[in-house]
Amino acid sequence: MNRVVILIIVALVLAGGLIVAYPKYKAFFLPNVPAQLADPYLHIPTGSDFQQVVQLLHEGGFVQDTSTFKTAAKRMNYIKANMRGGRFKIEENWSNLDLIRHLRGGQQATVKVVLTTERLPENVAAKVARFIEPDSVTLLQTFTNPEILEEFGYEAETLMSLFIPNTYDLYWNTSPRQFME
């Protein structure tokens, strides 16, 4: 009789442990990124907070269950007021653990910007703005700012010599000033 009681208690403890452990296992290790992604690139704007990142992940179809993502993010201390921005390539069938490690690590995917015939600052700004976070107006304002031009050793007349036709690998959240460098 004692043996039966001990086996029942052990079985109940194991069952209780499984009931408690499964949600944590699900939050960290089961795939939460779908097997099919329409676009594997997640763009997180500079200065985004955690809620905005969760919204981007949900709206872009990058996570199937936002509640498990939030649970894993909280346990991994990923939640911050100012999240790391950039363009991230998300792999299919990733777990929340993989996704959070990737986003936290800042492993951004670059964008290729090809300048061929663009020589005027307006044309360069329009072309580059299609590939990086800043818009063409912000880029053009930086290109024509006399203080910045002087800092780089250029004038309005010589600025077009800065933009050499080539293929440039840039991060999506490259600032206009970084682009000029």
mmCIF file of C-alpha atoms in Angstrom:
data_model
loop_
_atom_site.group_PDB
_atom_site.id
_atom_site.type_symbol
_atom_site.label_atom_id
_atom_site.label_comp_id
_atom_site.label_asym_id
_atom_site.label_seq_id
_atom_site.Cartn_x
_atom_site.Cartn_y
_atom_site.Cartn_z
ATOM 1 C CA MET A 1 0.000 0.000 0.000
ATOM 2 C CA ASN A 2 2.804 2.410 0.841
ATOM 3 C CA ARG A 3 4.400 1.746 -2.499
ATOM 4 C CA VAL A 4 1.180 2.618 -4.355
ATOM 5 C CA VAL A 5 0.781 5.852 -2.391
ATOM 6 C CA ILE A 6 4.388 6.845 -3.128
ATOM 7 C CA LEU A 7 3.920 6.121 -6.848
ATOM 8 C CA ILE A 8 0.729 8.196 -6.918
ATOM 9 C CA ILE A 9 2.471 11.110 -5.154
ATOM 10 C CA VAL A 10 5.445 10.914 -7.539
ATOM 11 C CA ALA A 11 3.079 10.813 -10.533
ATOM 12 C CA LEU A 12 1.146 13.834 -9.237
ATOM 13 C CA VAL A 13 4.370 15.787 -8.606
ATOM 14 C CA LEU A 14 5.626 14.955 -12.107
ATOM 15 C CA ALA A 15 2.282 15.912 -13.663
ATOM 16 C CA GLY A 16 2.256 19.168 -11.696
ATOM 17 C CA GLY A 17 5.835 19.880 -12.774
ATOM 18 C CA LEU A 18 4.929 19.311 -16.406
ATOM 19 C CA ILE A 19 1.901 21.579 -16.118
ATOM 20 C CA VAL A 20 4.073 24.343 -14.639
ATOM 21 C CA ALA A 21 7.039 23.825 -17.001
ATOM 22 C CA TYR A 22 5.182 23.524 -20.325
ATOM 23 C CA PRO A 23 4.213 27.221 -20.685
ATOM 24 C CA LYS A 24 7.830 28.233 -20.073
ATOM 25 C CA TYR A 25 9.054 25.602 -22.527
ATOM 26 C CA LYS A 26 6.524 26.866 -25.069
ATOM 27 C CA ALA A 27 7.565 30.492 -24.515
ATOM 28 C CA PHE A 28 11.250 29.792 -25.090
ATOM 29 C CA PHE A 29 11.805 26.716 -27.233
ATOM 30 C CA LEU A 30 8.819 25.974 -29.483
ATOM 31 C CA PRO A 31 8.801 27.716 -32.879
ATOM 32 C CA ASN A 32 6.889 30.994 -32.790
ATOM 33 C CA VAL A 33 7.966 32.347 -36.177
ATOM 34 C CA PRO A 34 5.750 30.898 -38.941
ATOM 35 C CA ALA A 35 7.088 28.374 -41.447
ATOM 36 C CA GLN A 36 6.224 30.765 -44.293
ATOM 37 C CA LEU A 37 7.135 34.457 -44.133
ATOM 38 C CA ALA A 38 5.928 36.851 -46.824
ATOM 39 C CA ASP A 39 8.903 39.166 -46.186
ATOM 40 C CA PRO A 40 11.747 37.914 -43.971
ATOM 41 C CA TYR A 41 12.954 41.430 -43.123
ATOM 42 C CA LEU A 42 11.776 43.236 -40.004
ATOM 43 C CA HIS A 43 12.374 47.000 -39.955
ATOM 44 C CA ILE A 44 12.504 48.475 -36.442
ATOM 45 C CA PRO A 45 12.632 52.289 -36.570
ATOM 46 C CA THR A 46 15.232 54.044 -34.452
ATOM 47 C CA GLY A 47 13.826 55.013 -31.054
ATOM 48 C CA SER A 48 11.054 52.387 -31.000
ATOM 49 C CA ASP A 49 9.857 51.095 -27.648
ATOM 50 C CA PHE A 50 9.052 47.467 -26.811
ATOM 51 C CA GLN A 51 5.319 47.784 -27.556
ATOM 52 C CA GLN A 52 6.086 49.135 -31.022
ATOM 53 C CA VAL A 53 8.437 46.197 -31.673
ATOM 54 C CA VAL A 54 5.732 43.735 -30.587
ATOM 55 C CA GLN A 55 3.241 45.511 -32.856
ATOM 56 C CA LEU A 56 5.676 45.328 -35.805
ATOM 57 C CA LEU A 57 6.280 41.629 -35.153
ATOM 58 C CA HIS A 58 2.535 40.932 -34.973
ATOM 59 C CA GLU A 59 1.499 43.053 -37.970
ATOM 60 C CA GLY A 60 4.330 41.701 -40.116
ATOM 61 C CA GLY A 61 3.366 38.117 -39.312
ATOM 62 C CA PHE A 62 6.738 37.403 -37.690
ATOM 63 C CA VAL A 63 5.281 35.854 -34.531
ATOM 64 C CA GLN A 64 2.277 33.604 -34.114
ATOM 65 C CA ASP A 65 1.773 34.224 -30.391
ATOM 66 C CA THR A 66 2.683 37.635 -28.997
ATOM 67 C CA SER A 67 1.947 36.612 -25.409
ATOM 68 C CA THR A 68 4.687 33.957 -25.398
ATOM 69 C CA PHE A 69 7.046 36.454 -27.045
ATOM 70 C CA LYS A 70 6.318 38.993 -24.301
ATOM 71 C CA THR A 71 6.851 36.327 -21.621
ATOM 72 C CA ALA A 72 10.200 35.311 -23.086
ATOM 73 C CA ALA A 73 11.238 38.947 -23.566
ATOM 74 C CA LYS A 74 10.462 39.742 -19.941
ATOM 75 C CA ARG A 75 12.400 36.720 -18.649
ATOM 76 C CA MET A 76 15.373 37.560 -20.903
ATOM 77 C CA ASN A 77 15.374 41.258 -19.880
ATOM 78 C CA TYR A 78 14.808 42.320 -23.486
ATOM 79 C CA ILE A 79 12.185 44.946 -22.647
ATOM 80 C CA LYS A 80 13.646 48.459 -22.806
ATOM 81 C CA ALA A 81 12.288 51.932 -23.400
ATOM 82 C CA ASN A 82 14.543 52.414 -26.424
ATOM 83 C CA MET A 83 14.896 49.233 -28.482
ATOM 84 C CA ARG A 84 17.693 48.610 -30.972
ATOM 85 C CA GLY A 85 16.566 49.702 -34.412
ATOM 86 C CA GLY A 86 17.518 48.318 -37.790
ATOM 87 C CA ARG A 87 16.698 45.840 -40.522
ATOM 88 C CA PHE A 88 16.742 42.261 -39.281
ATOM 89 C CA LYS A 89 16.449 39.067 -41.332
ATOM 90 C CA ILE A 90 14.089 36.726 -39.506
ATOM 91 C CA GLU A 91 14.419 33.000 -40.170
ATOM 92 C CA GLU A 92 11.395 30.732 -40.436
ATOM 93 C CA ASN A 93 10.521 28.450 -37.496
ATOM 94 C CA TRP A 94 12.627 30.381 -35.005
ATOM 95 C CA SER A 95 11.728 30.126 -31.349
ATOM 96 C CA ASN A 96 11.268 33.218 -29.197
ATOM 97 C CA LEU A 97 14.695 32.513 -27.734
ATOM 98 C CA ASP A 98 16.317 32.626 -31.195
ATOM 99 C CA LEU A 99 14.359 35.725 -32.203
ATOM 100 C CA ILE A 100 15.168 37.703 -29.053
ATOM 101 C CA ARG A 101 18.849 36.757 -29.196
ATOM 102 C CA HIS A 102 18.969 37.899 -32.818
ATOM 103 C CA LEU A 103 17.240 41.218 -32.151
ATOM 104 C CA ARG A 104 19.188 41.896 -28.960
ATOM 105 C CA GLY A 105 22.491 41.077 -30.681
ATOM 106 C CA GLY A 106 21.819 43.705 -33.337
ATOM 107 C CA GLN A 107 22.687 41.373 -36.202
ATOM 108 C CA GLN A 108 21.343 43.606 -38.934
ATOM 109 C CA ALA A 109 21.035 42.740 -42.590
ATOM 110 C CA THR A 110 22.601 45.279 -44.914
ATOM 111 C CA VAL A 111 20.951 46.907 -47.898
ATOM 112 C CA LYS A 112 22.713 47.393 -51.202
ATOM 113 C CA VAL A 113 22.479 50.908 -52.588
ATOM 114 C CA VAL A 114 23.697 51.231 -56.163
ATOM 115 C CA LEU A 115 24.554 54.724 -57.345
ATOM 116 C CA THR A 116 25.046 54.812 -61.104
ATOM 117 C CA THR A 117 24.078 58.074 -62.764
ATOM 118 C CA GLU A 118 22.978 59.948 -59.661
ATOM 119 C CA ARG A 119 25.307 62.922 -59.229
ATOM 120 C CA LEU A 120 23.140 65.758 -57.940
ATOM 121 C CA PRO A 121 22.356 65.771 -54.219
ATOM 122 C CA GLU A 122 18.604 65.743 -54.947
ATOM 123 C CA ASN A 123 18.910 62.605 -57.070
ATOM 124 C CA VAL A 124 21.183 60.858 -54.586
ATOM 125 C CA ALA A 125 18.797 61.683 -51.719
ATOM 126 C CA ALA A 126 15.810 60.359 -53.681
ATOM 127 C CA LYS A 127 17.599 57.116 -54.594
ATOM 128 C CA VAL A 128 19.126 56.416 -51.178
ATOM 129 C CA ALA A 129 15.898 57.203 -49.270
ATOM 130 C CA ARG A 130 14.265 54.167 -50.890
ATOM 131 C CA PHE A 131 16.710 51.887 -49.095
ATOM 132 C CA ILE A 132 17.469 53.443 -45.697
ATOM 133 C CA GLU A 133 15.385 54.789 -42.821
ATOM 134 C CA PRO A 134 15.852 58.581 -43.271
ATOM 135 C CA ASP A 135 13.628 60.186 -45.894
ATOM 136 C CA SER A 136 14.879 62.149 -48.902
ATOM 137 C CA VAL A 137 14.130 65.528 -47.296
ATOM 138 C CA THR A 138 16.267 64.715 -44.254
ATOM 139 C CA LEU A 139 19.067 63.455 -46.489
ATOM 140 C CA LEU A 140 18.927 66.544 -48.691
ATOM 141 C CA GLN A 141 18.926 68.873 -45.678
ATOM 142 C CA THR A 142 22.057 67.142 -44.413
ATOM 143 C CA PHE A 143 23.695 67.258 -47.853
ATOM 144 C CA THR A 144 23.067 71.006 -48.139
ATOM 145 C CA ASN A 145 23.865 72.004 -44.549
ATOM 146 C CA PRO A 146 26.828 74.429 -44.817
ATOM 147 C CA GLU A 147 28.268 73.433 -41.435
ATOM 148 C CA ILE A 148 28.286 69.733 -42.314
ATOM 149 C CA LEU A 149 29.709 70.433 -45.773
ATOM 150 C CA GLU A 150 32.514 72.471 -44.223
ATOM 151 C CA GLU A 151 33.207 69.709 -41.714
ATOM 152 C CA PHE A 152 33.653 67.210 -44.558
ATOM 153 C CA GLY A 153 35.691 69.676 -46.623
ATOM 154 C CA TYR A 154 33.097 70.233 -49.342
ATOM 155 C CA GLU A 155 31.138 73.162 -50.712
ATOM 156 C CA ALA A 156 27.765 73.159 -52.438
ATOM 157 C CA GLU A 157 29.528 73.224 -55.823
ATOM 158 C CA THR A 158 31.860 70.298 -55.037
ATOM 159 C CA LEU A 159 29.360 68.107 -53.192
ATOM 160 C CA MET A 160 28.594 65.961 -56.224
ATOM 161 C CA SER A 161 32.163 64.627 -56.131
ATOM 162 C CA LEU A 162 31.294 62.956 -52.811
ATOM 163 C CA PHE A 163 28.832 60.597 -54.502
ATOM 164 C CA ILE A 164 30.956 58.169 -56.499
ATOM 165 C CA PRO A 165 29.059 55.648 -58.651
ATOM 166 C CA ASN A 166 29.415 52.365 -56.815
ATOM 167 C CA THR A 167 27.529 49.731 -54.820
ATOM 168 C CA TYR A 168 27.334 50.566 -51.136
ATOM 169 C CA ASP A 169 26.416 48.144 -48.350
ATOM 170 C CA LEU A 170 24.609 50.144 -45.692
ATOM 171 C CA TYR A 171 22.595 49.416 -42.615
ATOM 172 C CA TRP A 172 18.946 50.385 -42.933
ATOM 173 C CA ASN A 173 19.162 52.765 -39.963
ATOM 174 C CA THR A 174 22.213 54.599 -41.326
ATOM 175 C CA SER A 175 21.932 58.295 -40.518
ATOM 176 C CA PRO A 176 22.422 60.918 -43.253
ATOM 177 C CA ARG A 177 25.687 61.958 -41.627
ATOM 178 C CA GLN A 178 26.934 58.345 -41.574
ATOM 179 C CA PHE A 179 25.999 58.008 -45.234
ATOM 180 C CA MET A 180 28.142 61.024 -46.079
ATOM 181 C CA GLU A 181 31.101 59.553 -44.214
#
